[in-house]
Short mmCIF file of C-alpha atoms in Angstrom, two decimals:
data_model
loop_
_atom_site.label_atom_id
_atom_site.label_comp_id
_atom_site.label_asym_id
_atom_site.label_seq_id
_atom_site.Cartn_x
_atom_site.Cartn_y
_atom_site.Cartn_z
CA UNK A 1 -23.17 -10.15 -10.95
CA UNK A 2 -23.02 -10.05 -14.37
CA UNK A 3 -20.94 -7.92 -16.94
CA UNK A 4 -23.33 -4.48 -16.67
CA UNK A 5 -23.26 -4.47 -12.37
CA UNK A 6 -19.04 -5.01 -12.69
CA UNK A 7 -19.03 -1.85 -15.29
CA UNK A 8 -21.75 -0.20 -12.84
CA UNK A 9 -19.07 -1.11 -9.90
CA UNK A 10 -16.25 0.37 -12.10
CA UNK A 11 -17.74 3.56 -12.72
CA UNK A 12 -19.08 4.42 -9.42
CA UNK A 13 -15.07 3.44 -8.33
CA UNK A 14 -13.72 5.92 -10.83
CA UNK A 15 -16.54 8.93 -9.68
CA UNK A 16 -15.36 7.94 -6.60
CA UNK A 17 -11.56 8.92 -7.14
CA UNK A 18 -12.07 11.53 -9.10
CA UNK A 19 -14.15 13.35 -6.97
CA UNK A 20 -11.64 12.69 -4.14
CA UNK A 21 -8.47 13.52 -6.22
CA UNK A 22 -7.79 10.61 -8.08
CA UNK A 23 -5.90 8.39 -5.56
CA UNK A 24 -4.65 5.49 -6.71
CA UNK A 25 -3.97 2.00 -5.47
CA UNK A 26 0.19 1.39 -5.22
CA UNK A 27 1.68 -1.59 -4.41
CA UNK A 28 4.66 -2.01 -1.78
CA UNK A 29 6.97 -4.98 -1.81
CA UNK A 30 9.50 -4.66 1.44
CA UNK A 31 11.76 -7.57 0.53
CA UNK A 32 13.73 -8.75 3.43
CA UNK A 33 17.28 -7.41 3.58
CA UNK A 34 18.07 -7.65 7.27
CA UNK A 35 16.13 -10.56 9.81
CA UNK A 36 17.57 -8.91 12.55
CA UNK A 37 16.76 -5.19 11.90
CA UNK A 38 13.10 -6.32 11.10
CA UNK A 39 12.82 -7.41 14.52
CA UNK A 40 14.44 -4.34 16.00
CA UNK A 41 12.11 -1.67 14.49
CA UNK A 42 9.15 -3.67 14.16
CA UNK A 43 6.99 -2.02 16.56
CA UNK A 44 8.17 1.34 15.08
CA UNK A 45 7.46 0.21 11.28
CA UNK A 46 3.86 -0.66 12.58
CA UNK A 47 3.23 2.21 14.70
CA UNK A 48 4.33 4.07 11.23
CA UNK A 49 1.61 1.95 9.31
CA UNK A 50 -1.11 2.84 12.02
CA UNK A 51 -0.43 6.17 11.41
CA UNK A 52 -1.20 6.18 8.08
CA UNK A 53 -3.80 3.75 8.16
CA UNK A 54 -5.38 6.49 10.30
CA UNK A 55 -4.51 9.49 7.84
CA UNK A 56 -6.51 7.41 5.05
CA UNK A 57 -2.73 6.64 2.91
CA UNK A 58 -2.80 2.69 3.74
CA UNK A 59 -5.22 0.49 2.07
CA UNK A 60 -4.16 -2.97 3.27
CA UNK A 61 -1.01 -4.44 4.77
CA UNK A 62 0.36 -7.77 5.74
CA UNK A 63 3.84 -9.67 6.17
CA UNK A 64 4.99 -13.19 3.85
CA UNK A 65 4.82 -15.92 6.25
CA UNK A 66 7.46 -17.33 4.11
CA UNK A 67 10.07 -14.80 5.83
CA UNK A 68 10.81 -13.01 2.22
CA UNK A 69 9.46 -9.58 3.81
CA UNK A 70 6.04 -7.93 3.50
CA UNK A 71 3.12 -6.07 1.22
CA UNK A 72 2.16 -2.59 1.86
CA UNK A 73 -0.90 -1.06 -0.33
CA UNK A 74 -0.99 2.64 -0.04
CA UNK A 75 -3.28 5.53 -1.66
CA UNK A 76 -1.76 8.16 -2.94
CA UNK A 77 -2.01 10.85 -6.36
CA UNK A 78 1.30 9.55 -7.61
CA UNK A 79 4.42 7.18 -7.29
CA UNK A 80 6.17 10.32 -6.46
CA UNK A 81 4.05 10.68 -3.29
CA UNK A 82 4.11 7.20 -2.14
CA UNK A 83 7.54 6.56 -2.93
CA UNK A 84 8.60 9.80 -0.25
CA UNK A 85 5.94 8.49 2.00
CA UNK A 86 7.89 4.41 1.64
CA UNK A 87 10.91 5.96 2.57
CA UNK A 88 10.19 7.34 5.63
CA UNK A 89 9.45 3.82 6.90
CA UNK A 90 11.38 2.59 10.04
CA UNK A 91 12.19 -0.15 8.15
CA UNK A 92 13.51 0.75 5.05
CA UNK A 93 15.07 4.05 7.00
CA UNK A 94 17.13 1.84 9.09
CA UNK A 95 18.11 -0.54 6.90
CA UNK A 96 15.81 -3.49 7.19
CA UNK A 97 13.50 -4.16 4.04
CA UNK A 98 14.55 -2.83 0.59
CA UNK A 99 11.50 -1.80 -1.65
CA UNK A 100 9.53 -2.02 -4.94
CA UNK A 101 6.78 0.04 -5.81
CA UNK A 102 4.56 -1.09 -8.80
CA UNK A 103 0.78 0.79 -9.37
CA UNK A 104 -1.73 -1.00 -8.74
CA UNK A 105 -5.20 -1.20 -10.39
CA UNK A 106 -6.92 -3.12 -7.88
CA UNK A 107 -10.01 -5.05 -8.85
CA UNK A 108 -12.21 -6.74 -5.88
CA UNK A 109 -14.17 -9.53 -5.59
CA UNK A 110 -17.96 -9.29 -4.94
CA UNK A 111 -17.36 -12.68 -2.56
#
């Protein structure tokens, strides 16, 4: 693809969010803060992401295999929004994963 199709792309993906209330792309970090606690509420933290994978808020989620926590990319209007929605998470509710939220402009591959 060359220059034109990735501007094509880009346009059609900002149509695309304004039309559908301009939700954004946010990044989650959920640090580790307690090894135990993460195994505790696991199963409710991803029942929790299931949930909102199913109410159209979670883009894409997946854990460090280095131990150092997880990533979390939701959709939502504003950091505001996501923020309330990242602390309502089992696991940094209870204790288990701090948190860092950064916007995200996300930019795919065509591979």
């Amino acid at each position: 693809m060359d220059m034109s199709g990735m501007y094509k792309y880009q346009a059609t993906e900002d149509r695309k969010r304004r039309e559908a209330g301009e939700r954004k792309h946010f990044a989650v970090f959920l640090p580790m803060l307690d090894p135990e606690k993460s195994v505790n509420y696991r199963a409710e933290h991803l029942q929790f992401l299931a949930d909102n994978r199913a109410a159209g808020r979670l883009h894409a989620n997946g854990r460090f295999v280095d131990g150092a926590g997880g990533l979390v990319i939701y959709r939502g209007s504003s950091l505001e929004e996501v923020e309330d929605l990242v602390k309502q998470d089992p696991y940094v509710r209870l204790g288990a994963r701090g948190y860092a939220i950064h916007e995200w402009e996300i930019v795919l591959s065509d591979n």
